PDB file of C-alpha atoms in Angstrom:
ATOM      1  CA  MET A   1       9.512  30.083 -11.471  1.00  0.00           C
ATOM      2  CA  LEU A   2       6.799  29.290  -8.906  1.00  0.00           C
ATOM      3  CA  LEU A   3       6.573  31.341  -5.747  1.00  0.00           C
ATOM      4  CA  HIS A   4       5.183  29.291  -2.883  1.00  0.00           C
ATOM      5  CA  HIS A   5       2.965  31.659  -0.943  1.00  0.00           C
ATOM      6  CA  ARG A   6       1.289  30.971   2.423  1.00  0.00           C
ATOM      7  CA  LEU A   7      -0.284  32.829   5.303  1.00  0.00           C
ATOM      8  CA  LEU A   8       1.031  31.876   8.730  1.00  0.00           C
ATOM      9  CA  PRO A   9      -0.745  32.532  12.052  1.00  0.00           C
ATOM     10  CA  ARG A  10       2.455  33.647  13.762  1.00  0.00           C
ATOM     11  CA  MET A  11       2.042  37.411  14.130  1.00  0.00           C
ATOM     12  CA  LEU A  12       3.343  38.642  17.461  1.00  0.00           C
ATOM     13  CA  ILE A  13       1.375  41.613  18.855  1.00  0.00           C
ATOM     14  CA  SER A  14       3.235  43.756  21.337  1.00  0.00           C
ATOM     15  CA  SER A  15       1.465  46.198  23.629  1.00  0.00           C
ATOM     16  CA  SER A  16       4.046  48.840  22.825  1.00  0.00           C
ATOM     17  CA  THR A  17       5.251  48.149  19.288  1.00  0.00           C
ATOM     18  CA  PRO A  18       3.205  48.730  16.104  1.00  0.00           C
ATOM     19  CA  VAL A  19       2.818  45.547  14.079  1.00  0.00           C
ATOM     20  CA  ASN A  20       2.735  45.297  10.311  1.00  0.00           C
ATOM     21  CA  THR A  21       1.233  41.953   9.306  1.00  0.00           C
ATOM     22  CA  SER A  22       1.356  42.131   5.512  1.00  0.00           C
ATOM     23  CA  LEU A  23       3.627  39.130   5.122  1.00  0.00           C
ATOM     24  CA  LEU A  24       3.995  35.382   4.822  1.00  0.00           C
ATOM     25  CA  LEU A  25       1.774  34.242   1.959  1.00  0.00           C
ATOM     26  CA  HIS A  26       2.480  31.686  -0.746  1.00  0.00           C
ATOM     27  CA  ARG A  27       0.938  31.597  -4.127  1.00  0.00           C
ATOM     28  CA  THR A  28       1.506  30.267  -7.625  1.00  0.00           C
ATOM     29  CA  SER A  29       2.319  33.027 -10.072  1.00  0.00           C
ATOM     30  CA  GLY A  30      -0.220  33.415 -12.829  1.00  0.00           C
ATOM     31  CA  CYS A  31      -3.084  32.158 -10.648  1.00  0.00           C
ATOM     32  CA  PRO A  32      -6.363  33.392 -12.195  1.00  0.00           C
ATOM     33  CA  SER A  33      -8.069  36.089 -10.167  1.00  0.00           C
ATOM     34  CA  PRO A  34     -11.879  35.974 -10.055  1.00  0.00           C
ATOM     35  CA  THR A  35     -13.978  39.098 -10.390  1.00  0.00           C
ATOM     36  CA  ARG A  36     -14.459  40.559  -6.914  1.00  0.00           C
ATOM     37  CA  ARG A  37     -17.384  42.735  -5.849  1.00  0.00           C
ATOM     38  CA  ILE A  38     -16.520  45.521  -3.425  1.00  0.00           C
ATOM     39  CA  LEU A  39     -19.404  45.779  -0.959  1.00  0.00           C
ATOM     40  CA  SER A  40     -19.742  46.719   2.685  1.00  0.00           C
ATOM     41  CA  PRO A  41     -18.701  43.908   5.080  1.00  0.00           C
ATOM     42  CA  TRP A  42     -21.355  42.368   7.312  1.00  0.00           C
ATOM     43  CA  CYS A  43     -21.325  44.690  10.296  1.00  0.00           C
ATOM     44  CA  THR A  44     -23.485  42.236  12.256  1.00  0.00           C
ATOM     45  CA  ALA A  45     -20.463  39.941  12.554  1.00  0.00           C
ATOM     46  CA  LEU A  46     -18.589  42.556  14.588  1.00  0.00           C
ATOM     47  CA  SER A  47     -18.583  42.739  18.368  1.00  0.00           C
ATOM     48  CA  HIS A  48     -17.007  44.825  21.121  1.00  0.00           C
ATOM     49  CA  VAL A  49     -14.461  42.639  22.902  1.00  0.00           C
ATOM     50  CA  ALA A  50     -14.353  45.107  25.783  1.00  0.00           C
ATOM     51  CA  ALA A  51     -18.059  44.580  26.448  1.00  0.00           C
ATOM     52  CA  PRO A  52     -18.665  40.809  26.539  1.00  0.00           C
ATOM     53  CA  GLN A  53     -22.210  39.499  26.562  1.00  0.00           C
ATOM     54  CA  THR A  54     -23.716  38.164  29.780  1.00  0.00           C
ATOM     55  CA  ILE A  55     -23.296  34.397  30.169  1.00  0.00           C
ATOM     56  CA  ASP A  56     -25.974  32.250  31.788  1.00  0.00           C
ATOM     57  CA  HIS A  57     -24.279  29.991  34.346  1.00  0.00           C
ATOM     58  CA  SER A  58     -27.257  27.739  35.134  1.00  0.00           C
ATOM     59  CA  ASP A  59     -26.770  23.968  35.097  1.00  0.00           C
ATOM     60  CA  SER A  60     -29.428  23.154  32.508  1.00  0.00           C
ATOM     61  CA  ASP A  61     -28.843  21.401  29.165  1.00  0.00           C
ATOM     62  CA  GLU A  62     -30.496  24.117  27.101  1.00  0.00           C
ATOM     63  CA  LEU A  63     -28.642  25.571  24.147  1.00  0.00           C
ATOM     64  CA  LEU A  64     -25.901  28.027  24.904  1.00  0.00           C
ATOM     65  CA  GLY A  65     -26.163  31.390  23.154  1.00  0.00           C
ATOM     66  CA  GLU A  66     -23.308  33.074  21.352  1.00  0.00           C
ATOM     67  CA  VAL A  67     -20.631  34.214  23.785  1.00  0.00           C
ATOM     68  CA  GLN A  68     -18.091  36.997  23.304  1.00  0.00           C
ATOM     69  CA  VAL A  69     -15.125  36.580  25.583  1.00  0.00           C
ATOM     70  CA  GLN A  70     -12.907  39.470  26.642  1.00  0.00           C
ATOM     71  CA  LEU A  71      -9.417  39.333  25.133  1.00  0.00           C
ATOM     72  CA  PRO A  72      -6.248  41.397  25.522  1.00  0.00           C
ATOM     73  CA  LEU A  73      -4.518  42.748  22.425  1.00  0.00           C
ATOM     74  CA  ASP A  74      -1.739  40.166  22.514  1.00  0.00           C
ATOM     75  CA  ARG A  75      -4.270  37.360  22.012  1.00  0.00           C
ATOM     76  CA  LEU A  76      -5.964  38.849  18.962  1.00  0.00           C
ATOM     77  CA  PHE A  77      -5.253  37.743  15.401  1.00  0.00           C
ATOM     78  CA  VAL A  78      -4.488  40.753  13.218  1.00  0.00           C
ATOM     79  CA  PRO A  79      -4.914  39.814   9.530  1.00  0.00           C
ATOM     80  CA  PRO A  80      -2.456  40.592   6.748  1.00  0.00           C
ATOM     81  CA  GLY A  81      -2.700  44.143   5.519  1.00  0.00           C
ATOM     82  CA  ALA A  82      -3.639  45.486   8.966  1.00  0.00           C
ATOM     83  CA  SER A  83      -1.523  46.835  11.803  1.00  0.00           C
ATOM     84  CA  VAL A  84      -2.003  47.361  15.531  1.00  0.00           C
ATOM     85  CA  SER A  85      -0.309  49.569  18.097  1.00  0.00           C
ATOM     86  CA  ALA A  86      -0.960  50.278  21.764  1.00  0.00           C
ATOM     87  CA  GLY A  87      -2.946  53.433  20.991  1.00  0.00           C
ATOM     88  CA  ASP A  88      -5.366  51.551  18.710  1.00  0.00           C
ATOM     89  CA  THR A  89      -6.971  49.420  21.425  1.00  0.00           C
ATOM     90  CA  GLU A  90     -10.462  50.946  21.324  1.00  0.00           C
ATOM     91  CA  ALA A  91     -10.641  51.015  17.528  1.00  0.00           C
ATOM     92  CA  VAL A  92      -9.384  47.439  17.227  1.00  0.00           C
ATOM     93  CA  THR A  93     -11.794  45.939  19.755  1.00  0.00           C
ATOM     94  CA  THR A  94     -14.783  47.284  17.813  1.00  0.00           C
ATOM     95  CA  ARG A  95     -13.642  45.279  14.787  1.00  0.00           C
ATOM     96  CA  VAL A  96     -13.276  41.856  16.383  1.00  0.00           C
ATOM     97  CA  LEU A  97     -15.559  39.225  14.872  1.00  0.00           C
ATOM     98  CA  LYS A  98     -18.114  37.748  17.276  1.00  0.00           C
ATOM     99  CA  GLY A  99     -17.040  34.628  19.134  1.00  0.00           C
ATOM    100  CA  SER A 100     -13.462  34.870  17.883  1.00  0.00           C
ATOM    101  CA  ASN A 101     -10.101  36.585  18.317  1.00  0.00           C
ATOM    102  CA  ILE A 102     -10.036  37.780  14.687  1.00  0.00           C
ATOM    103  CA  VAL A 103      -9.797  41.445  13.783  1.00  0.00           C
ATOM    104  CA  LEU A 104     -11.668  42.470  10.644  1.00  0.00           C
ATOM    105  CA  GLY A 105      -9.129  44.025   8.260  1.00  0.00           C
ATOM    106  CA  PRO A 106      -9.229  45.988   5.006  1.00  0.00           C
ATOM    107  CA  TYR A 107      -9.371  42.899   2.786  1.00  0.00           C
ATOM    108  CA  ALA A 108     -12.735  41.639   4.125  1.00  0.00           C
ATOM    109  CA  ARG A 109     -15.215  42.465   1.360  1.00  0.00           C
ATOM    110  CA  GLY A 110     -18.684  41.726   0.069  1.00  0.00           C
ATOM    111  CA  ASP A 111     -17.456  38.636  -1.765  1.00  0.00           C
ATOM    112  CA  ALA A 112     -17.794  36.805   1.553  1.00  0.00           C
ATOM    113  CA  ASN A 113     -21.358  35.974   0.500  1.00  0.00           C
ATOM    114  CA  VAL A 114     -21.827  32.469  -0.931  1.00  0.00           C
ATOM    115  CA  ILE A 115     -23.898  32.703  -4.123  1.00  0.00           C
ATOM    116  CA  ALA A 116     -23.249  29.236  -5.536  1.00  0.00           C
ATOM    117  CA  ALA A 117     -21.467  26.080  -4.423  1.00  0.00           C
ATOM    118  CA  ASP A 118     -20.963  22.813  -6.282  1.00  0.00           C
ATOM    119  CA  PHE A 119     -19.145  19.537  -5.723  1.00  0.00           C
ATOM    120  CA  VAL A 120     -16.245  19.226  -8.205  1.00  0.00           C
ATOM    121  CA  LYS A 121     -14.345  16.004  -7.505  1.00  0.00           C
ATOM    122  CA  SER A 122     -12.905  13.541  -4.996  1.00  0.00           C
ATOM    123  CA  SER A 123      -9.199  12.756  -5.055  1.00  0.00           C
ATOM    124  CA  VAL A 124      -7.068  10.153  -3.330  1.00  0.00           C
ATOM    125  CA  ARG A 125      -3.768  11.930  -4.076  1.00  0.00           C
ATOM    126  CA  PRO A 126      -2.808  15.614  -3.961  1.00  0.00           C
ATOM    127  CA  ASP A 127      -1.681  15.316  -7.594  1.00  0.00           C
ATOM    128  CA  ASP A 128      -5.252  14.439  -8.578  1.00  0.00           C
ATOM    129  CA  CYS A 129      -6.731  17.629  -7.089  1.00  0.00           C
ATOM    130  CA  PRO A 130      -8.009  20.451  -9.343  1.00  0.00           C
ATOM    131  CA  ARG A 131      -5.190  22.314 -11.082  1.00  0.00           C
ATOM    132  CA  ASP A 132      -6.887  25.614 -11.905  1.00  0.00           C
ATOM    133  CA  GLY A 133      -4.904  27.438  -9.183  1.00  0.00           C
ATOM    134  CA  LEU A 134      -7.942  28.909  -7.413  1.00  0.00           C
ATOM    135  CA  PRO A 135      -7.448  29.624  -3.684  1.00  0.00           C
ATOM    136  CA  GLU A 136      -8.767  26.994  -1.296  1.00  0.00           C
ATOM    137  CA  PHE A 137      -9.509  26.427   2.381  1.00  0.00           C
ATOM    138  CA  ALA A 138      -9.270  22.928   3.846  1.00  0.00           C
ATOM    139  CA  LEU A 139     -11.473  21.600   6.658  1.00  0.00           C
ATOM    140  CA  VAL A 140      -9.942  18.882   8.825  1.00  0.00           C
ATOM    141  CA  GLY A 141     -10.603  17.461  12.273  1.00  0.00           C
ATOM    142  CA  ARG A 142     -11.304  14.361  14.310  1.00  0.00           C
ATOM    143  CA  SER A 143     -13.888  11.993  12.879  1.00  0.00           C
ATOM    144  CA  ASN A 144     -17.412  13.093  13.831  1.00  0.00           C
ATOM    145  CA  VAL A 145     -16.303  16.629  14.771  1.00  0.00           C
ATOM    146  CA  GLY A 146     -18.817  18.099  12.310  1.00  0.00           C
ATOM    147  CA  LYS A 147     -16.805  18.918   9.157  1.00  0.00           C
ATOM    148  CA  SER A 148     -19.543  18.135   6.658  1.00  0.00           C
ATOM    149  CA  SER A 149     -22.177  19.877   8.791  1.00  0.00           C
ATOM    150  CA  LEU A 150     -20.030  23.013   8.968  1.00  0.00           C
ATOM    151  CA  LEU A 151     -19.421  22.962   5.219  1.00  0.00           C
ATOM    152  CA  ASN A 152     -23.168  22.678   4.572  1.00  0.00           C
ATOM    153  CA  SER A 153     -23.797  25.563   6.973  1.00  0.00           C
ATOM    154  CA  LEU A 154     -21.238  27.789   5.241  1.00  0.00           C
ATOM    155  CA  VAL A 155     -22.822  27.322   1.809  1.00  0.00           C
ATOM    156  CA  ARG A 156     -26.417  27.239   3.168  1.00  0.00           C
ATOM    157  CA  ARG A 157     -27.088  23.840   1.603  1.00  0.00           C
ATOM    158  CA  LYS A 158     -28.316  20.922   3.711  1.00  0.00           C
ATOM    159  CA  ARG A 159     -26.750  18.100   1.711  1.00  0.00           C
ATOM    160  CA  LEU A 160     -23.924  19.511  -0.407  1.00  0.00           C
ATOM    161  CA  ALA A 161     -21.507  17.490   1.729  1.00  0.00           C
ATOM    162  CA  LEU A 162     -23.114  14.281   2.947  1.00  0.00           C
ATOM    163  CA  THR A 163     -23.154  13.874   6.726  1.00  0.00           C
ATOM    164  CA  SER A 164     -23.150  10.627   8.655  1.00  0.00           C
ATOM    165  CA  LYS A 165     -23.494   9.605  12.285  1.00  0.00           C
ATOM    166  CA  LYS A 166     -20.851   6.955  11.609  1.00  0.00           C
ATOM    167  CA  PRO A 167     -17.329   8.441  11.864  1.00  0.00           C
ATOM    168  CA  GLY A 168     -14.760   7.912   9.137  1.00  0.00           C
ATOM    169  CA  LYS A 169     -17.066   8.267   6.118  1.00  0.00           C
ATOM    170  CA  THR A 170     -14.984  10.966   4.399  1.00  0.00           C
ATOM    171  CA  GLN A 171     -12.087   9.059   2.848  1.00  0.00           C
ATOM    172  CA  CYS A 172     -10.978  11.334  -0.002  1.00  0.00           C
ATOM    173  CA  ILE A 173      -9.946  14.932  -0.639  1.00  0.00           C
ATOM    174  CA  ASN A 174     -13.287  16.447  -1.666  1.00  0.00           C
ATOM    175  CA  HIS A 175     -13.312  19.767  -3.532  1.00  0.00           C
ATOM    176  CA  PHE A 176     -16.345  22.079  -3.575  1.00  0.00           C
ATOM    177  CA  LYS A 177     -16.168  25.184  -5.784  1.00  0.00           C
ATOM    178  CA  VAL A 178     -17.713  28.328  -4.291  1.00  0.00           C
ATOM    179  CA  ASN A 179     -18.874  31.258  -6.454  1.00  0.00           C
ATOM    180  CA  ASP A 180     -16.826  29.735  -9.266  1.00  0.00           C
ATOM    181  CA  SER A 181     -13.786  31.448  -7.735  1.00  0.00           C
ATOM    182  CA  TRP A 182     -12.483  29.474  -4.729  1.00  0.00           C
ATOM    183  CA  TYR A 183     -12.680  26.078  -3.047  1.00  0.00           C
ATOM    184  CA  LEU A 184     -13.786  24.546   0.223  1.00  0.00           C
ATOM    185  CA  VAL A 185     -11.997  21.223   0.738  1.00  0.00           C
ATOM    186  CA  ASP A 186     -13.379  18.459   2.963  1.00  0.00           C
ATOM    187  CA  LEU A 187     -10.561  16.192   4.172  1.00  0.00           C
ATOM    188  CA  PRO A 188     -10.712  12.760   5.855  1.00  0.00           C
ATOM    189  CA  GLY A 189     -11.174  12.855   9.604  1.00  0.00           C
ATOM    190  CA  TYR A 190      -8.430  11.559  11.846  1.00  0.00           C
ATOM    191  CA  GLY A 191      -8.534   9.483  15.012  1.00  0.00           C
ATOM    192  CA  TYR A 192     -11.258   7.016  13.969  1.00  0.00           C
ATOM    193  CA  ALA A 193     -10.188   3.943  15.955  1.00  0.00           C
ATOM    194  CA  ALA A 194     -12.536   1.514  14.166  1.00  0.00           C
ATOM    195  CA  ALA A 195     -10.925   2.143  10.771  1.00  0.00           C
ATOM    196  CA  PRO A 196      -8.310  -0.406   9.648  1.00  0.00           C
ATOM    197  CA  GLN A 197      -4.771   0.646  10.569  1.00  0.00           C
ATOM    198  CA  GLU A 198      -3.696   0.639   6.909  1.00  0.00           C
ATOM    199  CA  ALA A 199      -6.594   2.939   5.981  1.00  0.00           C
ATOM    200  CA  ARG A 200      -5.791   5.331   8.840  1.00  0.00           C
ATOM    201  CA  THR A 201      -2.146   5.449   7.748  1.00  0.00           C
ATOM    202  CA  ASN A 202      -3.089   6.145   4.123  1.00  0.00           C
ATOM    203  CA  TRP A 203      -5.542   8.919   5.082  1.00  0.00           C
ATOM    204  CA  ASP A 204      -2.990  10.588   7.336  1.00  0.00           C
ATOM    205  CA  GLU A 205      -0.240  10.327   4.731  1.00  0.00           C
ATOM    206  CA  PHE A 206      -2.101  11.806   1.781  1.00  0.00           C
ATOM    207  CA  THR A 207      -3.772  14.460   3.944  1.00  0.00           C
ATOM    208  CA  ARG A 208      -0.449  15.664   5.311  1.00  0.00           C
ATOM    209  CA  ASN A 209       1.126  15.494   1.847  1.00  0.00           C
ATOM    210  CA  TYR A 210      -1.696  17.720   0.659  1.00  0.00           C
ATOM    211  CA  PHE A 211      -0.957  20.266   3.403  1.00  0.00           C
ATOM    212  CA  VAL A 212       2.721  20.653   2.572  1.00  0.00           C
ATOM    213  CA  SER A 213       2.512  20.404  -1.227  1.00  0.00           C
ATOM    214  CA  ARG A 214      -0.668  22.284  -2.164  1.00  0.00           C
ATOM    215  CA  GLU A 215       0.527  25.660  -3.415  1.00  0.00           C
ATOM    216  CA  ASN A 216      -2.906  27.328  -3.555  1.00  0.00           C
ATOM    217  CA  LEU A 217      -3.893  26.326   0.000  1.00  0.00           C
ATOM    218  CA  VAL A 218      -4.620  29.608   1.772  1.00  0.00           C
ATOM    219  CA  SER A 219      -5.355  28.148   5.219  1.00  0.00           C
ATOM    220  CA  VAL A 220      -6.287  24.940   7.031  1.00  0.00           C
ATOM    221  CA  PHE A 221      -9.333  25.173   9.271  1.00  0.00           C
ATOM    222  CA  LEU A 222      -8.737  22.723  12.112  1.00  0.00           C
ATOM    223  CA  LEU A 223     -12.049  21.747  13.721  1.00  0.00           C
ATOM    224  CA  ILE A 224     -12.097  21.117  17.474  1.00  0.00           C
ATOM    225  CA  ASP A 225     -15.117  19.826  19.444  1.00  0.00           C
ATOM    226  CA  ALA A 226     -15.780  22.532  22.060  1.00  0.00           C
ATOM    227  CA  SER A 227     -18.381  20.456  23.898  1.00  0.00           C
ATOM    228  CA  ILE A 228     -15.679  18.226  25.411  1.00  0.00           C
ATOM    229  CA  PRO A 229     -12.267  18.814  27.046  1.00  0.00           C
ATOM    230  CA  ALA A 230      -9.156  19.094  24.860  1.00  0.00           C
ATOM    231  CA  LYS A 231      -7.891  15.832  23.371  1.00  0.00           C
ATOM    232  CA  LYS A 232      -4.228  15.024  22.867  1.00  0.00           C
ATOM    233  CA  ILE A 233      -4.764  14.026  19.233  1.00  0.00           C
ATOM    234  CA  ASP A 234      -6.102  17.518  18.433  1.00  0.00           C
ATOM    235  CA  LEU A 235      -3.247  19.196  20.294  1.00  0.00           C
ATOM    236  CA  ASP A 236      -0.752  17.034  18.393  1.00  0.00           C
ATOM    237  CA  TYR A 237      -2.384  17.941  15.077  1.00  0.00           C
ATOM    238  CA  ALA A 238      -2.259  21.665  15.833  1.00  0.00           C
ATOM    239  CA  SER A 239       1.390  21.265  16.845  1.00  0.00           C
ATOM    240  CA  TRP A 240       2.217  19.414  13.617  1.00  0.00           C
ATOM    241  CA  LEU A 241       0.626  22.158  11.506  1.00  0.00           C
ATOM    242  CA  GLY A 242       2.588  24.788  13.395  1.00  0.00           C
ATOM    243  CA  GLN A 243       5.895  22.944  13.144  1.00  0.00           C
ATOM    244  CA  ASN A 244       5.398  22.465   9.386  1.00  0.00           C
ATOM    245  CA  LYS A 245       4.449  26.131   8.902  1.00  0.00           C
ATOM    246  CA  VAL A 246       1.017  25.286   7.571  1.00  0.00           C
ATOM    247  CA  PRO A 247      -1.363  28.258   8.031  1.00  0.00           C
ATOM    248  CA  MET A 248      -4.133  27.361  10.462  1.00  0.00           C
ATOM    249  CA  THR A 249      -7.390  28.662  11.892  1.00  0.00           C
ATOM    250  CA  LEU A 250      -8.958  26.874  14.871  1.00  0.00           C
ATOM    251  CA  VAL A 251     -12.709  26.315  14.434  1.00  0.00           C
ATOM    252  CA  PHE A 252     -14.431  25.254  17.646  1.00  0.00           C
ATOM    253  CA  THR A 253     -17.569  23.270  16.778  1.00  0.00           C
ATOM    254  CA  LYS A 254     -20.692  22.278  18.745  1.00  0.00           C
ATOM    255  CA  CYS A 255     -20.649  25.492  20.780  1.00  0.00           C
ATOM    256  CA  ASP A 256     -24.428  25.219  21.208  1.00  0.00           C
ATOM    257  CA  LYS A 257     -23.977  22.258  23.564  1.00  0.00           C
ATOM    258  CA  ARG A 258     -23.492  22.656  27.284  1.00  0.00           C
ATOM    259  CA  LYS A 259     -22.804  20.021  29.903  1.00  0.00           C
ATOM    260  CA  LYS A 260     -24.319  19.814  33.358  1.00  0.00           C
ATOM    261  CA  LYS A 261     -21.942  21.274  35.925  1.00  0.00           C
ATOM    262  CA  LYS A 262     -23.025  18.703  38.470  1.00  0.00           C
ATOM    263  CA  ASN A 263     -21.630  15.993  36.165  1.00  0.00           C
ATOM    264  CA  GLY A 264     -18.301  17.766  35.847  1.00  0.00           C
ATOM    265  CA  GLY A 265     -19.043  19.169  32.406  1.00  0.00           C
ATOM    266  CA  LYS A 266     -17.632  22.489  31.253  1.00  0.00           C
ATOM    267  CA  ARG A 267     -19.183  25.168  29.098  1.00  0.00           C
ATOM    268  CA  PRO A 268     -17.869  25.443  25.506  1.00  0.00           C
ATOM    269  CA  GLU A 269     -16.084  28.738  26.180  1.00  0.00           C
ATOM    270  CA  GLU A 270     -14.205  27.078  29.062  1.00  0.00           C
ATOM    271  CA  ASN A 271     -13.042  24.239  26.787  1.00  0.00           C
ATOM    272  CA  VAL A 272     -12.052  26.794  24.137  1.00  0.00           C
ATOM    273  CA  GLU A 273      -9.931  28.734  26.633  1.00  0.00           C
ATOM    274  CA  ASN A 274      -8.335  25.547  27.961  1.00  0.00           C
ATOM    275  CA  PHE A 275      -7.398  24.340  24.459  1.00  0.00           C
ATOM    276  CA  GLN A 276      -5.776  27.660  23.637  1.00  0.00           C
ATOM    277  CA  SER A 277      -3.793  27.694  26.868  1.00  0.00           C
ATOM    278  CA  LEU A 278      -2.441  24.233  26.014  1.00  0.00           C
ATOM    279  CA  ILE A 279      -1.256  25.164  22.514  1.00  0.00           C
ATOM    280  CA  ARG A 280       0.323  28.512  23.405  1.00  0.00           C
ATOM    281  CA  GLU A 281       3.668  26.799  23.930  1.00  0.00           C
ATOM    282  CA  TYR A 282       3.649  25.763  20.257  1.00  0.00           C
ATOM    283  CA  PHE A 283       3.059  29.236  18.815  1.00  0.00           C
ATOM    284  CA  GLU A 284       4.843  32.540  19.240  1.00  0.00           C
ATOM    285  CA  ALA A 285       1.489  34.316  18.741  1.00  0.00           C
ATOM    286  CA  ALA A 286      -2.154  33.327  18.974  1.00  0.00           C
ATOM    287  CA  PRO A 287      -3.563  31.539  15.900  1.00  0.00           C
ATOM    288  CA  PRO A 288      -6.961  32.796  14.705  1.00  0.00           C
ATOM    289  CA  TRP A 289      -9.944  30.988  16.216  1.00  0.00           C
ATOM    290  CA  ILE A 290     -13.749  31.066  15.884  1.00  0.00           C
ATOM    291  CA  MET A 291     -16.571  29.508  17.930  1.00  0.00           C
ATOM    292  CA  THR A 292     -19.260  27.841  15.785  1.00  0.00           C
ATOM    293  CA  SER A 293     -22.437  25.777  15.798  1.00  0.00           C
ATOM    294  CA  SER A 294     -23.978  24.085  12.778  1.00  0.00           C
ATOM    295  CA  VAL A 295     -27.259  23.900  14.723  1.00  0.00           C
ATOM    296  CA  THR A 296     -27.618  27.651  15.325  1.00  0.00           C
ATOM    297  CA  ASN A 297     -25.265  28.760  12.484  1.00  0.00           C
ATOM    298  CA  GLN A 298     -23.165  30.634  15.044  1.00  0.00           C
ATOM    299  CA  GLY A 299     -19.852  31.615  13.455  1.00  0.00           C
ATOM    300  CA  ARG A 300     -20.956  31.072   9.840  1.00  0.00           C
ATOM    301  CA  ASP A 301     -20.739  34.723   8.770  1.00  0.00           C
ATOM    302  CA  GLU A 302     -17.566  35.217  10.790  1.00  0.00           C
ATOM    303  CA  ILE A 303     -15.798  32.311   9.071  1.00  0.00           C
ATOM    304  CA  LEU A 304     -16.801  33.596   5.633  1.00  0.00           C
ATOM    305  CA  LEU A 305     -15.525  37.100   6.425  1.00  0.00           C
ATOM    306  CA  HIS A 306     -12.264  35.647   7.741  1.00  0.00           C
ATOM    307  CA  MET A 307     -11.890  33.544   4.589  1.00  0.00           C
ATOM    308  CA  SER A 308     -12.660  36.624   2.493  1.00  0.00           C
ATOM    309  CA  GLN A 309      -9.883  38.731   3.965  1.00  0.00           C
ATOM    310  CA  LEU A 310      -7.322  35.926   3.773  1.00  0.00           C
ATOM    311  CA  ARG A 311      -8.362  35.080   0.214  1.00  0.00           C
ATOM    312  CA  ASN A 312      -8.306  38.660  -1.078  1.00  0.00           C
ATOM    313  CA  TYR A 313      -4.884  39.321   0.436  1.00  0.00           C
ATOM    314  CA  TRP A 314      -3.609  36.040  -1.073  1.00  0.00           C
ATOM    315  CA  LEU A 315      -4.939  36.973  -4.518  1.00  0.00           C
ATOM    316  CA  LYS A 316      -3.323  40.402  -4.426  1.00  0.00           C
ATOM    317  CA  HIS A 317       0.055  39.245  -3.164  1.00  0.00           C
TER     318      HIS A 317
END
């Protein structure tokens, strides 16, 4: 009998009640477990939430440095296998990953490092995807949001996933095996208006079928462009994932870009905060989120550590 095993970003953190988050994973029994090296986690990816970095508020177009925003406990994501109570505030805030709301838990290990990454196959149906049962993380977002660029940044390869300035180029479910033990999955972008309606319908259908039927999917990483205000199509997608109980991490891309205030533009961290405020009505607790840039590699180590702790918990449970 198969046990369907998934991690959900719906952990409610109370300021007065301890929270045990070791729950809600789905997994196929008998899934092969790769050899895991137990090393020290990358301490450089940690940051004190209570002491945010200074933000330059000038109106220039120069690149924006990494920003750590101050967050209360009830807006942090506590990973499976960890717990939080009101008396743990100081200890917890020292273990929040930079540019995110994610607490580093006991399952984040040295296997976060990417040693090798290779393209495996492209599929047009979920049934055609690899069947080896290895855990996988799917990247999805609006066309031209930077999925392929982020994937290349994560594996430190410039052209593992081909990038294009023309939206809508990714039209299949593309599997990339990492360290011969887990997968990164590049999915078709959504919202590309120039694509034929039939093609858009087919992409949406098989992508969503993949989300609800893929038993070894640990989490979907939903990419959101932080250089522009929130778009309804992204909010709808996040809502759909939540309603269908698909585990989700929000990845805010292009956080190196900043708009001129005199033209009405907002800084990336302002767009990030606005997006989160708009989706709070869909979730009983804050989903995990990370700010990234494929230009500066901001968020790369943080994403890999987050994937590591989700993956290791999934493999054990």
